Coordinates of C-alpha atoms and ligand atoms in Angstrom, one line a residue:
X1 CA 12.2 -125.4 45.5
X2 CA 16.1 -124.9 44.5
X3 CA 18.0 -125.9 47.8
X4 CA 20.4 -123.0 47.4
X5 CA 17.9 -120.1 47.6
X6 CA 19.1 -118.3 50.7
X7 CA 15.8 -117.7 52.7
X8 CA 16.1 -115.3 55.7
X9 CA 16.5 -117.7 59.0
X10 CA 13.9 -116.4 61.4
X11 CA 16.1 -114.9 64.1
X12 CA 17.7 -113.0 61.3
X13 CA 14.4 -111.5 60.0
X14 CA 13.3 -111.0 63.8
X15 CA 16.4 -109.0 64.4
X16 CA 15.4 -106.8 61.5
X17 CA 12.5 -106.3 62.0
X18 CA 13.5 -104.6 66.0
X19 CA 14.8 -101.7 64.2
X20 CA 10.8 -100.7 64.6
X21 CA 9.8 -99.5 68.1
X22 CA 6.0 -100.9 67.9
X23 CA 3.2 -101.6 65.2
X24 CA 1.6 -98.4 66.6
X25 CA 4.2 -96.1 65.2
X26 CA 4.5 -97.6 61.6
X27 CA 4.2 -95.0 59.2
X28 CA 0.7 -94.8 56.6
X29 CA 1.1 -95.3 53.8
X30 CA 4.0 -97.7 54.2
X31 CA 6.8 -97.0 51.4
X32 CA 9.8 -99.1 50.2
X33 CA 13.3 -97.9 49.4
X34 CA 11.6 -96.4 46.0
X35 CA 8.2 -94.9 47.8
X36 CA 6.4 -97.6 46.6
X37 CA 3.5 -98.2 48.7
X38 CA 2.4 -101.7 49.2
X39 CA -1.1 -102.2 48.1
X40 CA -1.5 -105.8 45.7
X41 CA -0.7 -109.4 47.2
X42 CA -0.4 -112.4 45.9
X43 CA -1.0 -115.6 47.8
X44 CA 0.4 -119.0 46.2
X45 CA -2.1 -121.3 47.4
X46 CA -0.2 -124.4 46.4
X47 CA 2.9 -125.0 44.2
X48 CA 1.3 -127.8 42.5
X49 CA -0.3 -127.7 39.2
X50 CA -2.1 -130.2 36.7
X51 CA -0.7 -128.7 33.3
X52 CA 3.0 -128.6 32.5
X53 CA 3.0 -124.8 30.5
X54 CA 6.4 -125.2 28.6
X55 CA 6.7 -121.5 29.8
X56 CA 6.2 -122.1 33.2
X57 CA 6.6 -126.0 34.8
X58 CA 8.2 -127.5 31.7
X59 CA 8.3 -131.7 32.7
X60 CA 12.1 -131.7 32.0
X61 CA 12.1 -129.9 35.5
X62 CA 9.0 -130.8 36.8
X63 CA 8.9 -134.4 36.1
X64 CA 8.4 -137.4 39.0
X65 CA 11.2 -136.6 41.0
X66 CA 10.6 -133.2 41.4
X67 CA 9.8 -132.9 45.3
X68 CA 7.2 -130.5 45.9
X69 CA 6.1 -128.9 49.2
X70 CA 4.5 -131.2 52.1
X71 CA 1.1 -131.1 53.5
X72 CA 2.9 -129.5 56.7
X73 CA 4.8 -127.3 54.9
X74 CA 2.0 -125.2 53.6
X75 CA 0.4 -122.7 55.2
X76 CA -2.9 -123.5 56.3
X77 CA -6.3 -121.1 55.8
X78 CA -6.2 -119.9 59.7
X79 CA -2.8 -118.8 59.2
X80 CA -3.0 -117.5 55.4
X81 CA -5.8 -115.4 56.8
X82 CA -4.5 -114.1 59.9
X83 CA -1.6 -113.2 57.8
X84 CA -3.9 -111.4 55.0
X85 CA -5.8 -109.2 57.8
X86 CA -2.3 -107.8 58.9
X87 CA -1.7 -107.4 55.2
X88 CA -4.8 -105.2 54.8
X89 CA -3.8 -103.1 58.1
X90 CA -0.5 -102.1 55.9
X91 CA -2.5 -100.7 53.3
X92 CA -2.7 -103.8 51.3
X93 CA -6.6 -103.3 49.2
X94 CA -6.1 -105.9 46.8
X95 CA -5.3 -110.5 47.1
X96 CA -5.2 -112.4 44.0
X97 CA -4.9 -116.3 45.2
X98 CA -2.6 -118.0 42.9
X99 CA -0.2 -120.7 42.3
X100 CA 0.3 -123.6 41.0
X101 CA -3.3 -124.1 40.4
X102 CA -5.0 -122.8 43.0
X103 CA -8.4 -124.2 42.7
X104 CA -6.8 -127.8 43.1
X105 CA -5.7 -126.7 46.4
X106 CA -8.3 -128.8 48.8
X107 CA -11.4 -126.7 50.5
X108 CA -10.0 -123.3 48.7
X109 CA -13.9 -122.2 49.0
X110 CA -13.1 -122.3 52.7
X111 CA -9.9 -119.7 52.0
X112 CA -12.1 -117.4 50.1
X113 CA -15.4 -117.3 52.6
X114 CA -12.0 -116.4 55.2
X115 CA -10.5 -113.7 53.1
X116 CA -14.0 -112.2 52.2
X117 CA -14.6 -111.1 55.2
X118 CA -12.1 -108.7 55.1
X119 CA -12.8 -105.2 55.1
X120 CA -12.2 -102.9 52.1
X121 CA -10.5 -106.1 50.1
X122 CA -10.7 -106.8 46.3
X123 CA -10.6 -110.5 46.0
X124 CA -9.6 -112.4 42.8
X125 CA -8.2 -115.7 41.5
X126 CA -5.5 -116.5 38.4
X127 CA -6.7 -120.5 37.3
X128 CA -5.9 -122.1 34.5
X129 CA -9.7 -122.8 34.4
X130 CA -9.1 -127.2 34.3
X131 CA -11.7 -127.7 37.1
X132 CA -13.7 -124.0 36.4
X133 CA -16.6 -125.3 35.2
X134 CA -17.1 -127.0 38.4
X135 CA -16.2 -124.7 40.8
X136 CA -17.7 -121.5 39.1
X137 CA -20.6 -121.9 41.6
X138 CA -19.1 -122.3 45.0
X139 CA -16.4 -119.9 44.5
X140 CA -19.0 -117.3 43.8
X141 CA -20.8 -118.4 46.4
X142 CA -17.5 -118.2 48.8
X143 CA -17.4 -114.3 47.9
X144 CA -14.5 -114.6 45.2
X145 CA -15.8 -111.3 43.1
X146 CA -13.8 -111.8 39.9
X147 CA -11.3 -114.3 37.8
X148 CA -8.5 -114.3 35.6
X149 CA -8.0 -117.1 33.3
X150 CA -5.1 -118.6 31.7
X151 CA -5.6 -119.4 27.9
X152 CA -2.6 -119.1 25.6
X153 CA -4.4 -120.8 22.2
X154 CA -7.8 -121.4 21.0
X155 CA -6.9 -124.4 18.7
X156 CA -7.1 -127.3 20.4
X157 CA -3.9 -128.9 19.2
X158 CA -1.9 -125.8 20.1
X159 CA -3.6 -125.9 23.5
X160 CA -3.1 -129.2 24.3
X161 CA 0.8 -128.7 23.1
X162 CA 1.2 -125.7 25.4
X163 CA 0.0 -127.2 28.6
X164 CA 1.7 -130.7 27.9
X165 CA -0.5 -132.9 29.4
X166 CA -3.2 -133.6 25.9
X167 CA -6.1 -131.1 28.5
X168 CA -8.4 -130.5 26.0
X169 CA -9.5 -126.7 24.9
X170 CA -12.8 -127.4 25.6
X171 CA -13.0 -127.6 29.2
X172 CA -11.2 -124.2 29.5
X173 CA -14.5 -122.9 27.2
X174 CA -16.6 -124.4 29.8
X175 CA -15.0 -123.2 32.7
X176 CA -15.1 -119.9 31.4
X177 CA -18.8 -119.8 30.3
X178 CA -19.7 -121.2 33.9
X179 CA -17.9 -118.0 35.5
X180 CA -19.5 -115.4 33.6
X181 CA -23.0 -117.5 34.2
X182 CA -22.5 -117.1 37.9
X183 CA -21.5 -113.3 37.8
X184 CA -17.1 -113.5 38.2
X185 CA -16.4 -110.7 35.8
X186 CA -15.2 -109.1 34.6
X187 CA -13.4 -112.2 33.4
X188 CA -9.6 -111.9 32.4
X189 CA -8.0 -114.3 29.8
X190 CA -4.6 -113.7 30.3
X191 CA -2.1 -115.6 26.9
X192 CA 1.7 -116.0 27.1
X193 CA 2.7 -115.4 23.8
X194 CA 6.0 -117.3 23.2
X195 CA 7.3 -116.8 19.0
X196 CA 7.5 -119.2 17.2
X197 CA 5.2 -121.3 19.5
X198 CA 1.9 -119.7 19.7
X199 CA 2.4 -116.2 18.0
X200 CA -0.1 -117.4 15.5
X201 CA -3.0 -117.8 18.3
X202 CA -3.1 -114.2 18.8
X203 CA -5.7 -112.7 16.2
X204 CA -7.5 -115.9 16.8
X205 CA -8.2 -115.4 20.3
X206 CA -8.9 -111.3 19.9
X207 CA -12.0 -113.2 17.0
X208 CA -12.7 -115.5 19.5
X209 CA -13.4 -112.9 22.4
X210 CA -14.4 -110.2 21.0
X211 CA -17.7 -109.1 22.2
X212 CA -17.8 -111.2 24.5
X213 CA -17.4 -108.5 27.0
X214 CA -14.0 -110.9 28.5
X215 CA -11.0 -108.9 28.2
X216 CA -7.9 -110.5 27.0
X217 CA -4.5 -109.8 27.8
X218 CA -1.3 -110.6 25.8
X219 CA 2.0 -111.0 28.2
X220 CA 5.0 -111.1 27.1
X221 CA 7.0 -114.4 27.6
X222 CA 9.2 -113.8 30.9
X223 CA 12.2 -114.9 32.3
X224 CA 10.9 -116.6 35.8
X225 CA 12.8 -119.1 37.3
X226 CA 15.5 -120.9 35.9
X227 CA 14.3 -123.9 33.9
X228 CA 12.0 -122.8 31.0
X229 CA 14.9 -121.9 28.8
X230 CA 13.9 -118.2 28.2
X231 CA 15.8 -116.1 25.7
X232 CA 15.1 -112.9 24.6
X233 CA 14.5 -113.7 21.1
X234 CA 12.1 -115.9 21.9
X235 CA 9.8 -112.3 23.6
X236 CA 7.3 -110.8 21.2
X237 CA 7.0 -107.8 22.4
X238 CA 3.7 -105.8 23.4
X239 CA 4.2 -103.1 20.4
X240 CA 4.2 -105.8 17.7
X241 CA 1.2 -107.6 19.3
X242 CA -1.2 -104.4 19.1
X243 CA 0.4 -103.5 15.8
X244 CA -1.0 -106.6 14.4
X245 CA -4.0 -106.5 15.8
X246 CA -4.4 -103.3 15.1
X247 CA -4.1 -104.1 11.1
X248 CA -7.1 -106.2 12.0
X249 CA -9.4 -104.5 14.3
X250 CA -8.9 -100.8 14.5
X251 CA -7.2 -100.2 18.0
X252 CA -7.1 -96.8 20.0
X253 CA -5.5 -96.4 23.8
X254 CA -7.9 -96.3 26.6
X255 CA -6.4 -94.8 30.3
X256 CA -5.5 -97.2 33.1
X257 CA -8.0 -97.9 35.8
X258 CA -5.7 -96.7 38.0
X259 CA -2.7 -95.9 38.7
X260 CA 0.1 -98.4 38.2
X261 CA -1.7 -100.8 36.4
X262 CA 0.4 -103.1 34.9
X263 CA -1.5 -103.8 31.7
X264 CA -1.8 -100.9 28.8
X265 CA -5.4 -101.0 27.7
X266 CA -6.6 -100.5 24.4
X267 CA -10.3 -100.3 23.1
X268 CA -11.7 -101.8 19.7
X269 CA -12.4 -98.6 17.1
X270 CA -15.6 -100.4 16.3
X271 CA -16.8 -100.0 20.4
X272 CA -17.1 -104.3 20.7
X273 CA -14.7 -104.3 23.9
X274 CA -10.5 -104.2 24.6
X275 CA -7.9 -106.0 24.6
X276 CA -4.8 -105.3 26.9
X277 CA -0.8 -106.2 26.9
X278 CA 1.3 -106.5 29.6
X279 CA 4.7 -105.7 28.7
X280 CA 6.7 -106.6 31.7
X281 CA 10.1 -107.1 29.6
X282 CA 10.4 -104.6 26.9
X283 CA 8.4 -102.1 29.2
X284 CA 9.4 -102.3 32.9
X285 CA 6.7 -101.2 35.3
X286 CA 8.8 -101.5 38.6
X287 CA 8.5 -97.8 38.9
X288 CA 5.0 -98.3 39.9
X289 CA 5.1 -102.3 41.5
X290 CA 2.6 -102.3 44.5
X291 CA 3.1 -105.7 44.8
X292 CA 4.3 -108.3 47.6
X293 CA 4.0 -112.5 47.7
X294 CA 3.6 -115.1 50.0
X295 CA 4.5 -118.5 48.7
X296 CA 2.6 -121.6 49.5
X297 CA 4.9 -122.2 52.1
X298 CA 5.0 -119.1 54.0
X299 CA 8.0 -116.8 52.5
X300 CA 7.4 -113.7 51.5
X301 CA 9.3 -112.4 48.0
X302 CA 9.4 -108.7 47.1
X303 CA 9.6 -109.3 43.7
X304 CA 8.6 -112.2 41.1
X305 CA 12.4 -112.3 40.5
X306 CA 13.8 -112.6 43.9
X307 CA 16.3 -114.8 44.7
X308 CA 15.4 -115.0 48.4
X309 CA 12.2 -114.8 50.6
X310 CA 11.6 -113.9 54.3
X311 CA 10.7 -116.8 56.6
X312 CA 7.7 -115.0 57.8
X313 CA 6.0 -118.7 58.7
X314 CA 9.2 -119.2 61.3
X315 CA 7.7 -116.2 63.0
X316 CA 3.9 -117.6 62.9
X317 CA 4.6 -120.8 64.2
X318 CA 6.4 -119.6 66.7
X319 CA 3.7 -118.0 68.4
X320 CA 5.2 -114.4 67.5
X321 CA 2.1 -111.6 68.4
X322 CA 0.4 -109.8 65.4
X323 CA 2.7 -106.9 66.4
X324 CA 5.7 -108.5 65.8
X325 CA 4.4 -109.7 62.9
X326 CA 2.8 -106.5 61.6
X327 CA 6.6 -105.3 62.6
X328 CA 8.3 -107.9 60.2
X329 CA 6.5 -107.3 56.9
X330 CA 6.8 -103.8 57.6
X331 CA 10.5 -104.1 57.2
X332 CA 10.8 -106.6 54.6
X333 CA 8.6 -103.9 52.6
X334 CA 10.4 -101.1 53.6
X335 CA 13.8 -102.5 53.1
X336 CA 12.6 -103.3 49.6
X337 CA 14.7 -101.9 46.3
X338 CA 13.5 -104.4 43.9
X339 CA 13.4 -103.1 39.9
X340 CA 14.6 -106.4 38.4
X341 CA 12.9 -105.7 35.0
X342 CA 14.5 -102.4 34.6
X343 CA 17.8 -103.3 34.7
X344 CA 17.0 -106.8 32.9
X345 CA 19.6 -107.0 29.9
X346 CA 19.7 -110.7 27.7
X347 CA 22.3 -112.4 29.8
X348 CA 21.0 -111.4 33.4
X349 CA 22.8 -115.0 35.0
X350 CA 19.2 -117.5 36.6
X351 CA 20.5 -120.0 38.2
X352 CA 19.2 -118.4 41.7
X353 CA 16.0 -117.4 40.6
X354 CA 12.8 -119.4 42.5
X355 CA 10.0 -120.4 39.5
X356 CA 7.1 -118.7 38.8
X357 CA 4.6 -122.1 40.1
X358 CA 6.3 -121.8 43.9
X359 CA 6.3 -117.8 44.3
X360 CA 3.0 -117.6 42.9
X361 CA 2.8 -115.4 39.3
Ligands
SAM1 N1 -2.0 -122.0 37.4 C1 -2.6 -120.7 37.3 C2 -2.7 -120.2 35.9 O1 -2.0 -120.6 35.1 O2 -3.5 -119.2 35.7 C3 -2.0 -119.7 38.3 C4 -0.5 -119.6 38.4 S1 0.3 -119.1 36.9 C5 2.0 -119.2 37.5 C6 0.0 -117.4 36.9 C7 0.2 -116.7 35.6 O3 1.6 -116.7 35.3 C8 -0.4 -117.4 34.4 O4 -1.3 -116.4 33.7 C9 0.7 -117.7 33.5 O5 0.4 -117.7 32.2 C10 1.8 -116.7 33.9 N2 3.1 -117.2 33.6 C11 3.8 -118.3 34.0 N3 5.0 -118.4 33.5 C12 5.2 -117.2 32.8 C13 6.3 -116.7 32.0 N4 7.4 -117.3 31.9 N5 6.1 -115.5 31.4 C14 4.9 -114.8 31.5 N6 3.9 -115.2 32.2 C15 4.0 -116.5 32.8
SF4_2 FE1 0.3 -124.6 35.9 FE2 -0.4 -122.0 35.7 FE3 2.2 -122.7 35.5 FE4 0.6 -123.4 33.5 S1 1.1 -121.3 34.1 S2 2.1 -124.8 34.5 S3 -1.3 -123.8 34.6 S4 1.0 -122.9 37.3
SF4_3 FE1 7.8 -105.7 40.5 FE2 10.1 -107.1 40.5 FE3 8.4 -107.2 38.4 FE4 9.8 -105.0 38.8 S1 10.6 -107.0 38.3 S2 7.6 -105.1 38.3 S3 9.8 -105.0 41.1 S4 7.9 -107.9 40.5

């Protein structure tokens, strides 16, 4: 973690967060500055990962003597899920766990049987699938419904380039396989595409998946945190990626599943599945971001691109009632104005921004 992100200190939050009488009176459905409701969160289970995505945790600035978080420092499953159950009684309907790598977090079956028991929740995982095709089982068997995947090549060279540490392809294939054996679908294969790097794994991974009934989704290279050297020349954007596939496989638009889903969806002509992109740079969705995090160490960010979080683990371990905390992520939400995509131009300065591994993307 960057020492000079400002986090909110916790008597500063807690002073905010009096400008609400009680928990009682909060308004339903809970808007931000933009009348955004708050209905997605993602947890960050751990800010440690196995791979070293050039994208993401490139080992120039993840290398040995990068300190990551403490065992004490991290929230632990009681309070992640105390903390999720307030969550849900703000309207949020949807947790996706996260990281890092969540699945190398320690017990994270425990986590999930925890969250799964709470009402009216859709519960999902983002894993770079390394240890899937052991886990598949007792994450199922924990209550986890469905799972994205992170696969940006289906060469093996170019996969074992892109995650930096020689993990072969095969494993990912495995881990994969194992989920849809055990029922976690509809599975998501989510690719970075970066030019120049792996532009040329896209129409192999639309052969490789089609009909498969997974559904893979192209997103556009981003400019999280401050260390994997992002430039916008290096962004293929989400109209060129379903105009070449298009050339190959008849494409037509299908409508979102709901409303504000970030990816567009399109359907194969010939009926054998879709494909989706998620243009978060050339096509800002902020308009409609339901979204709030809570990093592995207990700050909540309003947005992937903040440059601060709220110190809501201060407040938990200081023995603070639900109310007051029910109080204080009410006011972090509602004194959200977060649209940093929309007003994103090529020389936006980064040196404050947190990275993608610790806020959880
Ligand atoms: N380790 C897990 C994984 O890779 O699926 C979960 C955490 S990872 C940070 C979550 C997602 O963020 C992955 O799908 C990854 O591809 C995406 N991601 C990371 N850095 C990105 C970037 N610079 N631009 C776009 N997506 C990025
Ligand atoms: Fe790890 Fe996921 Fe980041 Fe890759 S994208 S380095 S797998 S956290
Ligand atoms: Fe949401 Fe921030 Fe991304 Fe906009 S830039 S979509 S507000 S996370």
């Amino acid at each position: 973690m960057k020492k000079t992100m400002s986090l909110l200190d916790a008597s500063e939050f807690a002073q905010r967060q009096f400008r609400q009488t009680s928990s009682a009176t909060l308004p339903n459905p809970l808007l931000d500055q933009r009348q955004r409701p708050l209905r997605d969160l993602r947890i960050s289970v751990t800010d440690r990962c196995n791979f070293r995505c050039m994208y993401c945790m490139p080992k120039s600035a993840f290398g040995r003597d990068h300190a990551f978080l403490s065992h004490s420092e991290v929230l632990r499953f009681e309070e992640i899920t105390r903390l999720a159950k307030l969550f849900a009684r703000l309207g949020v309907r949807k947790i996706r766990l996260t990281g890092g790598e969540p699945l190398l977090r320690k017990n994270i079956e425990r986590l999930i049987e925890m969250l799964a028991t709470i009402d009216g929740i859709d519960l999902t995982l983002t894993t770079n699938a390394s240890i899937l095709a052991e886990k598949a089982p007792s994450l199922r068997d924990a209550g986890l419904q469905r799972i994205t995947v992170s696969l940006d090549a289906i060469d093996d060279a170019m996969f074992r380039r892109m995650n930096d540490v020689d993990f072969p392809l095969a494993r990912v294939l495995d881990g994969i396989d194992a989920a849809a054996r055990v029922g976690l679908t509809p599975i998501k294969i989510n690719a970075v595409v970066k030019r120049s790097i792996n532009e040329s794994a896209i129409l192999p991974l639309v052969r490789h998946f089609k009909g498969s009934g997974h559904i893979v989704r192209f997103i556009e290279f981003m400019d999280v945190g401050a260390t994997n050297g992002w430039r916008m020349d290096d962004v293929i954007s989400a109209a060129e990626i379903v105009a070449l596939i298009n050339a190959e496989f008849p494409l037509e638009p299908v409508d979102p599943n709901y409303h504000g889903e970030v990816a567009e969806r399109w359907r194969f002509k010939d009926g054998s599945g879709e494909i989706g992109v998620i243009a978060s740079v050339t096509q800002a969705f902020c308009r409609d971001c339901t979204r709030m995090r809570l990093s592995a160490n207990g700050q909540l960010f309003t947005c992937l691109f903040a440059d601060h979080g709220y110190d809501i683990r201060a407040l938990l371990r200081s023995d603070a009632d639900d109310d007051t905390l029910l109080r204080a992520i009410a006011a972090a939400w509602q004194s959200r104005d977060d649209n940093y995509s929309e007003r994103r131009t090529a020389n936006t300065p980064r040196a404050q921004r947190i990275e993608m591994s610790y806020i959880g993307g």
